[in-house]
Short mmCIF file of C-alpha atoms in Angstrom, two decimals:
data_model
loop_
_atom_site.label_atom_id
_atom_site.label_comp_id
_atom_site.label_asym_id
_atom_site.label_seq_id
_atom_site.Cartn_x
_atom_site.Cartn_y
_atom_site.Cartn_z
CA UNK A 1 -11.72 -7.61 -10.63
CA UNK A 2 -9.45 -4.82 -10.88
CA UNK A 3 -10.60 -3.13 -13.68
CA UNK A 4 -13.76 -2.79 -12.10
CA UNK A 5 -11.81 -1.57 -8.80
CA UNK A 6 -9.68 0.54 -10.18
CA UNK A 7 -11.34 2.52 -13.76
CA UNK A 8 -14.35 3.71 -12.43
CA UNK A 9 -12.65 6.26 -10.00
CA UNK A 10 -10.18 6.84 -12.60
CA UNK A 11 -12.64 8.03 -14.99
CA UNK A 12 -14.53 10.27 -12.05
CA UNK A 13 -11.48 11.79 -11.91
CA UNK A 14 -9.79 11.71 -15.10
CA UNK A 15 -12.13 12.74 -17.36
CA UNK A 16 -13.24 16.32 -15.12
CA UNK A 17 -9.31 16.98 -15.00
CA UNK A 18 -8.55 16.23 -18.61
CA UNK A 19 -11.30 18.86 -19.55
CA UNK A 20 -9.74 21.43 -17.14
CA UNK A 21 -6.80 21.10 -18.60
CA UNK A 22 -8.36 21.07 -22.48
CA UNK A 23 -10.10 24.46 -21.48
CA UNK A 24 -7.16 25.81 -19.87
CA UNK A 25 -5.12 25.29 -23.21
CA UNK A 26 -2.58 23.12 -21.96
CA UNK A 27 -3.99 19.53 -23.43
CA UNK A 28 -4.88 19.09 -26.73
CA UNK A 29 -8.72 17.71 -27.06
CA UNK A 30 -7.33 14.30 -28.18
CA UNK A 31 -5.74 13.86 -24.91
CA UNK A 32 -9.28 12.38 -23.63
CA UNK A 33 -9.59 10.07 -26.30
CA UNK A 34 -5.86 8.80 -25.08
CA UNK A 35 -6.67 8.91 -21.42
CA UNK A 36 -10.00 7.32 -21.96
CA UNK A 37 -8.02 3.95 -23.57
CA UNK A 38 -5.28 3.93 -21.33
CA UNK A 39 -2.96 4.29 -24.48
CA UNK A 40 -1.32 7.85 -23.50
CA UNK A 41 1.45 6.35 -21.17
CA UNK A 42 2.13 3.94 -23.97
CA UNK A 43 2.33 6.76 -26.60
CA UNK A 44 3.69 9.72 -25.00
CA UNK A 45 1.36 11.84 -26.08
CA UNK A 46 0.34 15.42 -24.80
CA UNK A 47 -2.13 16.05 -22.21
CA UNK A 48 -1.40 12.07 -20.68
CA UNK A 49 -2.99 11.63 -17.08
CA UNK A 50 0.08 10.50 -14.95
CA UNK A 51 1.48 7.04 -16.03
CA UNK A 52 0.39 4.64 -13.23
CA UNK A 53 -3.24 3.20 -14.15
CA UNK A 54 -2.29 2.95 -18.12
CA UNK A 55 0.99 1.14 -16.86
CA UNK A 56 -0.45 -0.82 -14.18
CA UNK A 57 -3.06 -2.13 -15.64
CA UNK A 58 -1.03 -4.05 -18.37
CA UNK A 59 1.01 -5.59 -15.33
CA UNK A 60 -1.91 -6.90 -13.59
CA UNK A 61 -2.19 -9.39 -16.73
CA UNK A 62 0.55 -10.16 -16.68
CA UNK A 63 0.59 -11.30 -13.04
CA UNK A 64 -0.91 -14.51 -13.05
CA UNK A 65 1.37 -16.00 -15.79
CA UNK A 66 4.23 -14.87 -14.20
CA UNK A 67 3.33 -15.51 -10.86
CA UNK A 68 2.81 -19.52 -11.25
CA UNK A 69 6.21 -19.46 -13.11
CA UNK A 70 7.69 -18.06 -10.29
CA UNK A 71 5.86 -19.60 -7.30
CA UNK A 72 7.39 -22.96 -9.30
CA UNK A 73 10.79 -22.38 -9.61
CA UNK A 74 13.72 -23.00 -7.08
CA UNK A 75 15.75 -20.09 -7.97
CA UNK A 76 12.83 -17.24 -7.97
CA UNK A 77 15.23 -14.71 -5.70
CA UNK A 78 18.28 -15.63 -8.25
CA UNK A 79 15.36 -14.71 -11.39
CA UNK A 80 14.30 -11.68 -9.65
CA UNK A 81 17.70 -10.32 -9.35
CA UNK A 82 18.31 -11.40 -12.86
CA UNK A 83 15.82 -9.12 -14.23
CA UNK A 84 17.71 -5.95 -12.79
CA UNK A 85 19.87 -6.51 -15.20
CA UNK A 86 17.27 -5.69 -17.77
CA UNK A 87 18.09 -1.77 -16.34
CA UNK A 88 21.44 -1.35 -17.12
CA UNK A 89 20.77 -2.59 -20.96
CA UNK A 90 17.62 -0.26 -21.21
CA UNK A 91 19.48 2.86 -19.49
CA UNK A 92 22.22 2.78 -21.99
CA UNK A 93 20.15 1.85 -24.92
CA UNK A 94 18.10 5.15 -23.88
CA UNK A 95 21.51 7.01 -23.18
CA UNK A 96 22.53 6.26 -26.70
CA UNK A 97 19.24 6.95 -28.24
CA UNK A 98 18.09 3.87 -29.61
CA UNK A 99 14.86 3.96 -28.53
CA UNK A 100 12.82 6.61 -25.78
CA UNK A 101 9.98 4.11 -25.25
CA UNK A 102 12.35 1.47 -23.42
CA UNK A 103 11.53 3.46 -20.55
CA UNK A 104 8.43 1.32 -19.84
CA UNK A 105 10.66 -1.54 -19.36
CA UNK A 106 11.86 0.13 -16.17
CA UNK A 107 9.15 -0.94 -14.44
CA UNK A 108 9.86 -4.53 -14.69
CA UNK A 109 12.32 -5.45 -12.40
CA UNK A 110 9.93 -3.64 -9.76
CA UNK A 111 7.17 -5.76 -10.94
CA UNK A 112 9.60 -9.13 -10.26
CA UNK A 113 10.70 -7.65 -6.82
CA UNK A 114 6.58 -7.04 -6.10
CA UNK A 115 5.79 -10.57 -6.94
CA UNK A 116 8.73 -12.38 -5.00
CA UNK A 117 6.79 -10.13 -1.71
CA UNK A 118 3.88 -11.19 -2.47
CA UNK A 119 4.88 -15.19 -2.68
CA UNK A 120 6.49 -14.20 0.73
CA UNK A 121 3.10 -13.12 1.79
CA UNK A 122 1.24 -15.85 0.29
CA UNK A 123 3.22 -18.54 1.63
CA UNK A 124 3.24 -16.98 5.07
CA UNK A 125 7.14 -17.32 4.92
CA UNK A 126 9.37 -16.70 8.13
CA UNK A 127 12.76 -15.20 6.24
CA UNK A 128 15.56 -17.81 7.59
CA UNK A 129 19.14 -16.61 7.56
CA UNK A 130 19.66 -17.31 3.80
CA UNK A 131 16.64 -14.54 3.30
CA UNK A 132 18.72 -12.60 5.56
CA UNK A 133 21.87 -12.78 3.88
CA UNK A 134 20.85 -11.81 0.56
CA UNK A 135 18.98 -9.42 1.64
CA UNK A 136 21.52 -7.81 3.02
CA UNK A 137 24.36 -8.34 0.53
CA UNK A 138 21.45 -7.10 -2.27
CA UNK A 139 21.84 -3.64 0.22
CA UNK A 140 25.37 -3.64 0.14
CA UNK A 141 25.29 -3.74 -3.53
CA UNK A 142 23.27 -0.71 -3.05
CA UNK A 143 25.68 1.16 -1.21
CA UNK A 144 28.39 0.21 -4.04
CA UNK A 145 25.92 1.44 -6.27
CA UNK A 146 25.41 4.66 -4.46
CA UNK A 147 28.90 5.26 -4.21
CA UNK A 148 30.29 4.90 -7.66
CA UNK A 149 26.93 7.14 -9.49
CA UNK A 150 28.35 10.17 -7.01
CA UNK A 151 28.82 13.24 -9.07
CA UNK A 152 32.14 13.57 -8.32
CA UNK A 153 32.83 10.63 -9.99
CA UNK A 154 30.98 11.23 -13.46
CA UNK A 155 30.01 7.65 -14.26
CA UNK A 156 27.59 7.90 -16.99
CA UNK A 157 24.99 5.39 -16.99
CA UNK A 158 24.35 5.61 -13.55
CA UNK A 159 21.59 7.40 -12.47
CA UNK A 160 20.26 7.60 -8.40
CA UNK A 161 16.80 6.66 -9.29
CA UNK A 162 18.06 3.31 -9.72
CA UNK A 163 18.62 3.12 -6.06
CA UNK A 164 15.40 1.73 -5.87
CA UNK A 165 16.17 -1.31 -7.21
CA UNK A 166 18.61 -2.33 -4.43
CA UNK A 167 16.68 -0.11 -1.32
CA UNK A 168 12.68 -1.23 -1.91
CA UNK A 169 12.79 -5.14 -0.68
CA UNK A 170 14.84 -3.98 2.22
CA UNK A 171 12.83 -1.42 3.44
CA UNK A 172 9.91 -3.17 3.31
CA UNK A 173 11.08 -5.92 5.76
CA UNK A 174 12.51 -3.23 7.69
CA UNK A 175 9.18 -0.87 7.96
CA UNK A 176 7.17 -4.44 8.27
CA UNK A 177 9.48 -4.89 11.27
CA UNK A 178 8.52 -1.43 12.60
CA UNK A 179 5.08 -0.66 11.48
CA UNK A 180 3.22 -3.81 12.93
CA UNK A 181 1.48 -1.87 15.48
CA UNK A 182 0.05 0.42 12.94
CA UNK A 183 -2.38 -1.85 11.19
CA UNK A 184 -5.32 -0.13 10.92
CA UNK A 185 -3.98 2.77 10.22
CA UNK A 186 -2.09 1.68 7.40
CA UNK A 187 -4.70 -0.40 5.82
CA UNK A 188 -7.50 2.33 6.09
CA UNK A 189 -4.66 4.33 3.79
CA UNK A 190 -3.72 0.94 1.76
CA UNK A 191 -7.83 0.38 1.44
CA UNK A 192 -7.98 4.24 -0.75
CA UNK A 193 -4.65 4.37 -1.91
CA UNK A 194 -5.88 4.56 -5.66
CA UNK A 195 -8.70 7.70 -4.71
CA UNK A 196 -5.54 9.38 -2.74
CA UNK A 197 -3.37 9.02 -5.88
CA UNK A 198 -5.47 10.15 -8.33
CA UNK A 199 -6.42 13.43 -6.50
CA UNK A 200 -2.81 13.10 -5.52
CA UNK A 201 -1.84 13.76 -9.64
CA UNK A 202 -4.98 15.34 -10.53
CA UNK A 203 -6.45 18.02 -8.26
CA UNK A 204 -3.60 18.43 -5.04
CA UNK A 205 -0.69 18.77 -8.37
CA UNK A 206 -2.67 22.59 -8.98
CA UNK A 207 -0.41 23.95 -6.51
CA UNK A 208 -0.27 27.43 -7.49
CA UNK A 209 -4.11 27.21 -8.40
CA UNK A 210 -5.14 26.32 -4.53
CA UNK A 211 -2.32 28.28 -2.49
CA UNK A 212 -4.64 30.84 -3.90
CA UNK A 213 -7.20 29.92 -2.42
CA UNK A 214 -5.47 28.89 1.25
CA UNK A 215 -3.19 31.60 1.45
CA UNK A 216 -1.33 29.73 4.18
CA UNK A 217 2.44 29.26 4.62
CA UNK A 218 4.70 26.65 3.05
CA UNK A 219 4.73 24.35 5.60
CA UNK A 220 1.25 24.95 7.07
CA UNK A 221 -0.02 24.57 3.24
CA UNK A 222 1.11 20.86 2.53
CA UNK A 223 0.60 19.79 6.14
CA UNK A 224 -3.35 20.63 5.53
CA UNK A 225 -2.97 19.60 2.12
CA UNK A 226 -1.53 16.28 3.11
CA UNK A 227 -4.60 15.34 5.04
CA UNK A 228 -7.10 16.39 2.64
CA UNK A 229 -5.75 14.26 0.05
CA UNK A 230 -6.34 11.59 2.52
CA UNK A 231 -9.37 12.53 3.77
CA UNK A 232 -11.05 13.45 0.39
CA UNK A 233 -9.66 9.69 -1.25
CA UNK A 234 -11.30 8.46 1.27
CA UNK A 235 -14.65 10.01 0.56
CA UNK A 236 -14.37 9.58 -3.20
CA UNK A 237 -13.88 5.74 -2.60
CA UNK A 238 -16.87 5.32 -0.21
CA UNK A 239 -19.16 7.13 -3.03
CA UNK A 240 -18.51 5.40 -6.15
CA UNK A 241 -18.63 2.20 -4.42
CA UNK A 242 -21.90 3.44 -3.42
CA UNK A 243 -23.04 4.81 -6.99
CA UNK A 244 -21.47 1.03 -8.08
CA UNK A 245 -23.45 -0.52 -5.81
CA UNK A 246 -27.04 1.52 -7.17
CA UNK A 247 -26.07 0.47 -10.39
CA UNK A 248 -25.85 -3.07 -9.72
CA UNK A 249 -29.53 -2.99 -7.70
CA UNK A 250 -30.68 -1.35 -10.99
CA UNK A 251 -29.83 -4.20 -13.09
CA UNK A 252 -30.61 -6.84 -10.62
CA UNK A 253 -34.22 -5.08 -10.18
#
C-alpha cells in the first residue's frame, strides 16, 4: 500500500529531474538506473535523488515486525531509548573510519522513537505522570547533551545533529499540545507531504536556476517559493491519483 502511494509520484518526478541533471553534466547516465531501484542511497553513488524514499521504503518493512515486538513488550520506552545508544557506537566507528556506510544506521533510533508515537496513537493513550517524567528527564539529557558538544569545549564525537534524538518526542507532545486547533490545515499539508518533498529536493533545490526567473528579493523569493511548493504538491498529488485512477478503469474495463 505504500509503494503504490508513494513510487508513482516519485518516478513523475524523479525520472524528469534525473535527466536534467544527466543533460546538464552533473549526473552520470547510470544515476537513473540507481534512482530507478532505489539502490543509490544504499550505494552512494553519483547523481542519487535525495535519500528519503530509497531509505524509507526499507523501513516501512520493517515496521510491522517491529511494531508487534514492541506493542508486546513492557519496557518499549526503556527499548526505544536503548537503541540511541546504537548512535554513539556508529558516530565513532564513522569518526575512526571503519566504515562510511554506518551512516544509514542513523536513522534507526528515529525509526524506534516513530513507532513508540505511533503505539501512543494507536492505543489512544492519555500520557500519565510517568510519560511525563521521562519525557522530561529524556529533555534534560538533551540539554546535558547540548552543553558538553559546545565548541568551546572540543568534545569529539559529539555532533549537534544528534540533538534530535533527545528534542523530536518532546516537541511533538508539545506542538500536539499547541497545534490542535489547526487540524485541517495540517492534515491538508500531512495528506501531500510526499508531492511537497519531492519538488521540495527536486525542482524548488534549483535556486539559482529560478531566482532567475523571479527576480524578487531574498525574503520575498522563499516566502512565494514556500507556497508554491505547497500549492504545486498539492496539484501533483490530485493528478496522479487521477491518472492512477484511469489506469485502474482501464484494466477493470
Amino acid at each position: 500500500r505504500r509503494a503504490r502511494r508513494i513510487l508513482p509520484a516519485y518516478f513523475v518526478v524523479m525520472v524528469p529531474y534525473t535527466l536534467f541533471l544527466i543533460l546538464r553534466g552533473q549526473a552520470p547516465l547510470s544515476a537513473l538506473v540507481w534512482n530507478s531501484t532505489l539502490l543509490a542511497y544504499w550505494v552512494h553513488t553519483p547523481g542519487a535523488f535525495n535519500w528519503y524514499v530509497s531509505g524509507i521504503l526499507l523501513f516501512y518493512v520493517l515496521t510491522p515486525w517491529c511494531f508487534r515486538r514492541l506493542r508486546r513488550s513492557r519496557h518499549r520506552v526503556l527499548w526505544t531509548a536503548g537503541a540511541a545508544a546504537a548512535v554513539a557506537v556508529c558516530h565513532v566507528l564513522i569518526q575512526d573510519e571503519y566504515w562510511h556506510y554506518l551512516d544509514v544506521f542513523y536513522r534507526f533510533p528515529i525509526f524506534f522513537l516513530g513507532l513508540l508515537m505511533g503505539l501512543y496513537v494507536w492505543e489512544d493513550r492519555r500520557l500519565g505522570r510517568r510519560d511525563l517524567l521521562f519525557w522530561t528527564l529524556w529533555l534534560a539529557a538533551g540539554l546535558c547533551y547540548l552543553a558538553a558538544a559546545l565548541p568551546r569545549l572540543e568534545v569529539p564525537h559529539l555532533p549537534m545533529c544528534h540533538l534530535f534524538l533527545f528534542t523530536t518526542v518532546p516537541m511533538c507532545l508539545a506542538g500536539c499540545a499547541c497545534f490542535e486547533h489547526l487540524r485541517r490545515g495540517l492534515r491538508l499539508v500531512g495528506e501531500h507531504s510526499l508531492e511537497i518533498y519531492l519538488l521540495n529536493v527536486s525542482l524548488f533545490s534549483e535556486t539559482a536556476l529560478l531566482r532567475s526567473w523571479l527576480p524578487l528579493g531574498t525574503g520575498p523569493y522563499y516566502f512565494l517559493a514556500f507556497f508554491l511548493n505547497i500549492l504545486l504538491g498539492i496539484l501533483l498529488h490530485r493528478g496522479v491519483e487521477a491518472g492512477m485512477r484511469r489506469i485502474q478503469a482501464r484494466r477493470a474495463d
